[in-house]
Tab-separated table of C-alpha atoms and ligand atoms in Angstrom:
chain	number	residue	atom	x	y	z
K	1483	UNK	CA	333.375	36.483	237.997
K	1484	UNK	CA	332.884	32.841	237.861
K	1485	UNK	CA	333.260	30.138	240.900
K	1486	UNK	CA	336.851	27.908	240.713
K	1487	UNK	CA	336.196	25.548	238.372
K	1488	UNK	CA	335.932	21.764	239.741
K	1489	UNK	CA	335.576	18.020	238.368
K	1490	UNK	CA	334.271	15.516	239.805
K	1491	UNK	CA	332.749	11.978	238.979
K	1492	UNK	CA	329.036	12.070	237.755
K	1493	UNK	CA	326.499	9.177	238.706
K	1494	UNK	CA	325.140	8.548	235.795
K	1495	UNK	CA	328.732	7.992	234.694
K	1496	UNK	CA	329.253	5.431	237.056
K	1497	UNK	CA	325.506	3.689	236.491
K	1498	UNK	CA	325.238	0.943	234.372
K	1499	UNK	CA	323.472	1.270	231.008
K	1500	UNK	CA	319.950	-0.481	232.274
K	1501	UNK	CA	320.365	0.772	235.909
K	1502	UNK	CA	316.564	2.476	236.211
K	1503	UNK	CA	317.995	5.425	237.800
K	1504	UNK	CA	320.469	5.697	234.320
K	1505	UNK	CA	317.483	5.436	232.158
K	1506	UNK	CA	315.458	8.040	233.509
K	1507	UNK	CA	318.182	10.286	233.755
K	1508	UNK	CA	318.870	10.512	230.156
K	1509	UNK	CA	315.185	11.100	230.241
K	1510	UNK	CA	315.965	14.044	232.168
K	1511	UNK	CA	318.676	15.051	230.153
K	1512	UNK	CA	316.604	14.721	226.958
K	1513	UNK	CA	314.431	17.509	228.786
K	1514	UNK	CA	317.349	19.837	229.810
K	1515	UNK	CA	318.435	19.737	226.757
K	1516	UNK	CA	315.535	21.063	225.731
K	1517	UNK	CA	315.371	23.811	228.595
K	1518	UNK	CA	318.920	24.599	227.109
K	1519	UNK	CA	317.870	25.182	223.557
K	1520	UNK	CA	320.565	22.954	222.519
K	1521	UNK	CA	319.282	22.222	219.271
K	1522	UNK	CA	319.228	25.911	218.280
K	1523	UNK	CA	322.220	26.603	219.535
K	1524	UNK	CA	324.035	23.919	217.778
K	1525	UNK	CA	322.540	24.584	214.640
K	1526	UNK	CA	322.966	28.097	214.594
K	1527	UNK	CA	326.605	27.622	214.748
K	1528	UNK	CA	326.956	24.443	212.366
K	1529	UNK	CA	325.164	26.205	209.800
K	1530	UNK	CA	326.674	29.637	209.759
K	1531	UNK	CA	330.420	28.131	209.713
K	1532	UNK	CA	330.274	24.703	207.949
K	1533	UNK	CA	329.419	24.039	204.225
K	1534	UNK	CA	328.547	20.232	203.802
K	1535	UNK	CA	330.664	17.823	205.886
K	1536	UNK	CA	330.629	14.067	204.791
K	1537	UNK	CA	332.510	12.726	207.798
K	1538	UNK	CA	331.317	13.677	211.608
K	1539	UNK	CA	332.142	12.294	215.194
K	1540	UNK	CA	330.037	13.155	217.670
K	1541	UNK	CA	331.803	12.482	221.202
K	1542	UNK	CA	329.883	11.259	224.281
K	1543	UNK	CA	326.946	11.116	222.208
K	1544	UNK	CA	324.698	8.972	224.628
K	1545	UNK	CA	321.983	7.134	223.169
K	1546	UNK	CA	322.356	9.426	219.911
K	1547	UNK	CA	318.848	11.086	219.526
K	1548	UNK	CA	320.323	14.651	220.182
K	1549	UNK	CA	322.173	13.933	217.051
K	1550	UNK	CA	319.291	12.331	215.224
K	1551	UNK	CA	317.207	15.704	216.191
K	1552	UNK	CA	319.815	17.722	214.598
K	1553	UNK	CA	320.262	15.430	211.542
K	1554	UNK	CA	316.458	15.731	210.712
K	1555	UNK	CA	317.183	19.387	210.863
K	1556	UNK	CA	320.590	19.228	208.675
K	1557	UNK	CA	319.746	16.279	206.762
K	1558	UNK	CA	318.580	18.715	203.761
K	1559	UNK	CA	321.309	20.674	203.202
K	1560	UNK	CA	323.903	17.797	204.844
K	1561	UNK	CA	322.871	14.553	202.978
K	1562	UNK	CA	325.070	10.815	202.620
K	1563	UNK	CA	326.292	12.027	205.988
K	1564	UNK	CA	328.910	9.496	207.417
K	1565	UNK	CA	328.440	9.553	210.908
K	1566	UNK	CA	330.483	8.151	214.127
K	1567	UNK	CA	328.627	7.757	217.676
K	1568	UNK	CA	331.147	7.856	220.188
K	1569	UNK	CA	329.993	7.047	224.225
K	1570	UNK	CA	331.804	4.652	226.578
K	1571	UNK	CA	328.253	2.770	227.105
K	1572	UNK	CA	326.536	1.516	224.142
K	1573	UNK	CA	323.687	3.420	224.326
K	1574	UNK	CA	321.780	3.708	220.781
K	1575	UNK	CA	318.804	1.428	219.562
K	1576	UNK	CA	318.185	0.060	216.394
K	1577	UNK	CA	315.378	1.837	216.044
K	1578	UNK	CA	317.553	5.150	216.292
K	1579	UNK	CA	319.862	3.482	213.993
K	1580	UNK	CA	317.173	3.169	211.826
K	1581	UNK	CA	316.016	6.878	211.918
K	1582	UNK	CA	319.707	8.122	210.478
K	1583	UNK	CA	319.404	5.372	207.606
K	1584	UNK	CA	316.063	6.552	206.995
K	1585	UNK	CA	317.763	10.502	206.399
K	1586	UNK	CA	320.592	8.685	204.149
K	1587	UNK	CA	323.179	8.943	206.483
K	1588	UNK	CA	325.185	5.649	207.328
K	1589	UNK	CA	326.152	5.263	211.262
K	1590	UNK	CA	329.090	3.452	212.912
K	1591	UNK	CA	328.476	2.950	216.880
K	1592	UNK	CA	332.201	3.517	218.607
K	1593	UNK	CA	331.967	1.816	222.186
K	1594	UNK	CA	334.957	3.452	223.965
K	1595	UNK	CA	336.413	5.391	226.725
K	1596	UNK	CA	337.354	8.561	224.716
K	1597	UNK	CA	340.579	8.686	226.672
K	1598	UNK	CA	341.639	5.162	225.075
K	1599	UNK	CA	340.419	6.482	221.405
K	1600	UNK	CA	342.905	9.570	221.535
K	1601	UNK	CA	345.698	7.042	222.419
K	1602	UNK	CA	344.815	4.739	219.394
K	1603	UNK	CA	346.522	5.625	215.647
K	1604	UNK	CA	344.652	7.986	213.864
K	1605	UNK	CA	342.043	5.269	211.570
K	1606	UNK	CA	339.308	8.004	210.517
K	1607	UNK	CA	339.667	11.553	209.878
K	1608	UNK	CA	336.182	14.178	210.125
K	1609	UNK	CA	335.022	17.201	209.066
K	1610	UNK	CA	333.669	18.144	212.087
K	1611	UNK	CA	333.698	16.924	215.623
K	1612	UNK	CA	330.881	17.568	218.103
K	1613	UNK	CA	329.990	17.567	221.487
K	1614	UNK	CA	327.222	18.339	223.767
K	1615	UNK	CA	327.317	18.214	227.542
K	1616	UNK	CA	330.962	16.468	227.093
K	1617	UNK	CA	333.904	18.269	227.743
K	1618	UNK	CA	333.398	19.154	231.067
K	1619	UNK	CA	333.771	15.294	232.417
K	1620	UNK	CA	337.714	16.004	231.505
K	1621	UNK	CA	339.972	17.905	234.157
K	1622	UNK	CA	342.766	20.009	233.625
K	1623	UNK	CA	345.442	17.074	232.683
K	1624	UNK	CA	343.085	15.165	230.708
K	1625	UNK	CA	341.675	18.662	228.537
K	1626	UNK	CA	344.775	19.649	226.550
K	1627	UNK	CA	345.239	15.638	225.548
K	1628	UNK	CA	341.702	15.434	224.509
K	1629	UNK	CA	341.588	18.667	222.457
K	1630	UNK	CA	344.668	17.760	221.325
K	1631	UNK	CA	343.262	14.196	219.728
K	1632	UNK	CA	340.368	16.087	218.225
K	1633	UNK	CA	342.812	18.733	216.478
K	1634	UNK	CA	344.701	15.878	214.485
K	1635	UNK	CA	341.506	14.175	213.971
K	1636	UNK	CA	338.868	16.865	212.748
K	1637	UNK	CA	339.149	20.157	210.439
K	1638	UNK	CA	336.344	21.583	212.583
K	1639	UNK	CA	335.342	20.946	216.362
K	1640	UNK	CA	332.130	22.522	218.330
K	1641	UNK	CA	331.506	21.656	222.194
K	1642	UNK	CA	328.537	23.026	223.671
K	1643	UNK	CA	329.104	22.892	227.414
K	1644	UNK	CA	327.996	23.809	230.635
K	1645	UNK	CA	328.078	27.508	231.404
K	1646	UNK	CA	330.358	28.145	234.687
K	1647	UNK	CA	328.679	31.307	236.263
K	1648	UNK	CA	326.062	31.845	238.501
K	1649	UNK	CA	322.557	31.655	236.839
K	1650	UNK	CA	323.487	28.371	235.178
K	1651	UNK	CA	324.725	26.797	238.769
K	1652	UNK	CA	321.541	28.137	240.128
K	1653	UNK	CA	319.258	26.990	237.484
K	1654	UNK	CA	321.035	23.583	237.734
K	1655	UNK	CA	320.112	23.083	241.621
K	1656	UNK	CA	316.597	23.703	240.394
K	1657	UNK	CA	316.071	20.650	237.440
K	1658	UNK	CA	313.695	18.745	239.976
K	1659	UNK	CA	311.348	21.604	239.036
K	1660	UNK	CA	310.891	19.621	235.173
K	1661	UNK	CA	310.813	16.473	237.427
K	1662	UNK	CA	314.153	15.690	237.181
K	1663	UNK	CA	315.668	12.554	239.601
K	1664	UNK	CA	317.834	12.223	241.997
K	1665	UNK	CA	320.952	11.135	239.814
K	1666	UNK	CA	320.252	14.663	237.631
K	1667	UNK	CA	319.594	16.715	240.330
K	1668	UNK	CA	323.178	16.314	241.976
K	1669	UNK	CA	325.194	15.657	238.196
K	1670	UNK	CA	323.296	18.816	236.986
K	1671	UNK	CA	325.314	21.011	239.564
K	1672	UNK	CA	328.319	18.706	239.133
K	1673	UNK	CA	328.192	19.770	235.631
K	1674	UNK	CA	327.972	23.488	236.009
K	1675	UNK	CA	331.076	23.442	238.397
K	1676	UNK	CA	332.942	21.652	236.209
K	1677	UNK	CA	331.372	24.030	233.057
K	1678	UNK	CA	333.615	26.854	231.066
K	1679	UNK	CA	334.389	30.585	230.949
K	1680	UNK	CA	335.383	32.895	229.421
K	1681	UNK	CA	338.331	31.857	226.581
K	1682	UNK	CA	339.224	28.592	229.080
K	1683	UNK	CA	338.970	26.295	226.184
K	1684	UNK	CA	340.811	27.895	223.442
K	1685	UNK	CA	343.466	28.367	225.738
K	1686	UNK	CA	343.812	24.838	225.956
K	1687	UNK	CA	343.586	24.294	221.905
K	1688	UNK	CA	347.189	22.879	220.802
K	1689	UNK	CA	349.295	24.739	218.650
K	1690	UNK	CA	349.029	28.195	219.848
K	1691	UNK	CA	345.834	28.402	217.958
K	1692	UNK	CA	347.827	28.159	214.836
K	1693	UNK	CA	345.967	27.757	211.524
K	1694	UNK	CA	342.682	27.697	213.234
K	1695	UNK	CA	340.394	30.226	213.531
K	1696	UNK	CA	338.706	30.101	217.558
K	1697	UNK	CA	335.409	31.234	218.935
K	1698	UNK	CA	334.516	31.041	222.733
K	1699	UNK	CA	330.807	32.296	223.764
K	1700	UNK	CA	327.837	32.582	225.941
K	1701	UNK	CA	324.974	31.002	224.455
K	1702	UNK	CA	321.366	30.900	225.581
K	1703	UNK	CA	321.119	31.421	229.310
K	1704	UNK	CA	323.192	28.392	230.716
K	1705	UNK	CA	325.398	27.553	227.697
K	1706	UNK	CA	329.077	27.854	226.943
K	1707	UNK	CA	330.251	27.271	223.238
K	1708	UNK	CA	333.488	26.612	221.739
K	1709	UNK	CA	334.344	26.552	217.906
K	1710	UNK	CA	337.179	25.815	216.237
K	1711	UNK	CA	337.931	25.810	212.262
K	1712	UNK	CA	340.976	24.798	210.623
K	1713	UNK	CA	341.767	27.754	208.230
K	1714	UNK	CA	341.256	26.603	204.755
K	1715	UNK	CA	339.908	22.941	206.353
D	1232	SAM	C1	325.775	14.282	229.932
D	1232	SAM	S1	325.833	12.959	228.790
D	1232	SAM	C2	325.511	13.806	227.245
D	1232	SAM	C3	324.972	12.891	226.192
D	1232	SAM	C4	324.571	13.591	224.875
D	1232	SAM	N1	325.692	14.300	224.299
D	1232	SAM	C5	323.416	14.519	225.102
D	1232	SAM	O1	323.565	15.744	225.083
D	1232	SAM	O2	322.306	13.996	225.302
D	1232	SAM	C6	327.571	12.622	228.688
D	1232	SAM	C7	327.894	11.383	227.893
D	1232	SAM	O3	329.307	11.251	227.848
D	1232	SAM	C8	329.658	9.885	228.026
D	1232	SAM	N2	331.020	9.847	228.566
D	1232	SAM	C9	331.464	10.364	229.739
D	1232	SAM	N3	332.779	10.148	229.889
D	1232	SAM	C10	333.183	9.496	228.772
D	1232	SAM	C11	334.434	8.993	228.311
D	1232	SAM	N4	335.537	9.125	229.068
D	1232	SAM	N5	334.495	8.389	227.105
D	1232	SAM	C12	333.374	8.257	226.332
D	1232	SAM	N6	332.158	8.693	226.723
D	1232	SAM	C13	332.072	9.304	227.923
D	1232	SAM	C14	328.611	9.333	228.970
D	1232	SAM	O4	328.468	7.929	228.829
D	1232	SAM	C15	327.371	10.104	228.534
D	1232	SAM	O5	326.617	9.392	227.572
C-alpha cells in the first residue's frame, strides 16, 4: 500500500542557479544519486533494451554530469552520440561540455521550462528520452501532456523516479545522515510523496499503450522505473 500521492513545489526549484544553498544541493543530489545506484540502474535498463541510439534528450538534466557518468559508461558501445540537455536553469559548465566532446559525442544545452518545449512544433526527433529524478515535479494535469510530448518526440523513453512507498519516504527524511542540507532534506521527502507506484505511469502513456511495449518496476531500494519502446522504433 502506498501513501496518496502529492506534488508540491521543491526549493531548489525555486533557488536561483548560484544561490549557495542551490549549489550544495546538487552536491547532495550528486551523493543520493549515488546512495540510489542510479547509474546501475539506468544502465542496466539502457543496455538490455536499446541497440545504438544517435539522437538522446535527457529532460531535467541539471548540470549534466549524471549523464556524462553514464556516457563514459555507454560511450563504447554508443559512440557520435547526439545529445540534448534539457533543464529550465542553465546548469552545465564548459568543462562538462568538454568531457562529452572528449567521448565524441556533440551536446546542445536546451534552456527551457519543459512545459513550454512540449507546446513548441516538433524541431528534433530522439531515439531515446531520459530522465532521472524528473517526472515527479509534474502533477496529475501536467503528466499525461508531458508523456504525451515525449511519445511524439522519442521511439524510446526511461524515467527513473522516486519510489512512493514507505522505505523510500523514510530513507528520504534521513539524507542529513550523508550530510545533506537543509534545501535536500525537506525536497528529498517532497520527492518521495510526489514519487510512483505501481503501473501509475503507464497508465498515463497516450494511446492506450498502442504500439509500445511498457515496463513499470521497483528498482534498487528507493527507485521506481518506467520504460517505454515503440514496437519496431
Ligand atoms: C532533482 S533535479 C535532477 C537533476 C538530474 N536529472 C540528476 O539526477 O542529477 C530536477 C531537475 O529538473 C529541473 N526541472 C524541474 N522542473 C522543470 C521544468 N518544468 N522544466 C525543465 N526543467 C525542470 C530542475 O531545474 C532540476 O535540475
Amino acid at each position: 500500500m502506498s501513501p496518496e500521492r502529492c506534488v508540491h513545489p521543491e526549493t531548489l526549484d525555486l533557488l536561483a542557479a548560484t544561490d549557495p544553498r542551490a549549489i550544495r544541493s546538487r552536491a547532495d543530489l550528486r551523493r543520493i544519486n549515488r546512495v540510489m545506484g542510479t547509474r546501475g540502474i539506468v544502465l542496466r535498463a539502457l543496455r538490455r533494451t536499446l541497440a545504438t541510439p544517435a539522437r538522446i534528450i535527457e529532460l531535467g538534466a541539471g548540470d549534466g554530469t549524471l549523464m556524462l557518468d553514464l556516457a563514459r559508461r555507454l560511450a563504447g558501445d554508443w559512440p557520435a552520440v547526439h545529445l540534448t540537455l534539457l533543464d529550465r536553469q542553465n546548469l552545465v559548465t564548459a568543462q562538462t561540455i568538454g568531457a562529452f566532446h572528449d567521448l565524441g559525442w556533440k551536446v546542445d544545452i536546451l534552456s527551457v521550462d519543459v512545459l513550454a518545449w512540449l507546446l513548441q512544433p516538433i524541431r528534433e526527433r530522439y531515439d531515446l528520452a531520459l530522465a532521472n529524478l524528473f517526472v515527479h515535479h509534474f502533477d496529475e494535469r501536467q503528466l499525461p501532456l508531458l508523456l504525451a510530448a515525449i511519445a511524439e518526440r522519442a521511439d524510446a523513453f526511461f524515467a527513473c523516479e522516486p519510489r512512493r512507498t514507505w522505505l523510500p519516504l523514510a530513507g528520504s527524511h534521513l539524507t542529513g545522515l550523508i550530510g545533506a542540507n537543509a534545501v535536500t532534506r525537506e525536497d528529498a521527502v517532497l520527492s518521495v510523496h510526489a514519487g510512483f507506484a505501481g503501473t501509475e505511469l503507464s497508465a498515463l502513456w497516450p494511446v492506450g499503450n498502442h504500439g509500445w511495449h511498457l515496463r513499470e518496476y521497483s528498482a534498487g531500494l528507493f527507485s521506481h522505473c518506467f520504460l517505454a519502446l515503440r514496437q519496431n522504433g
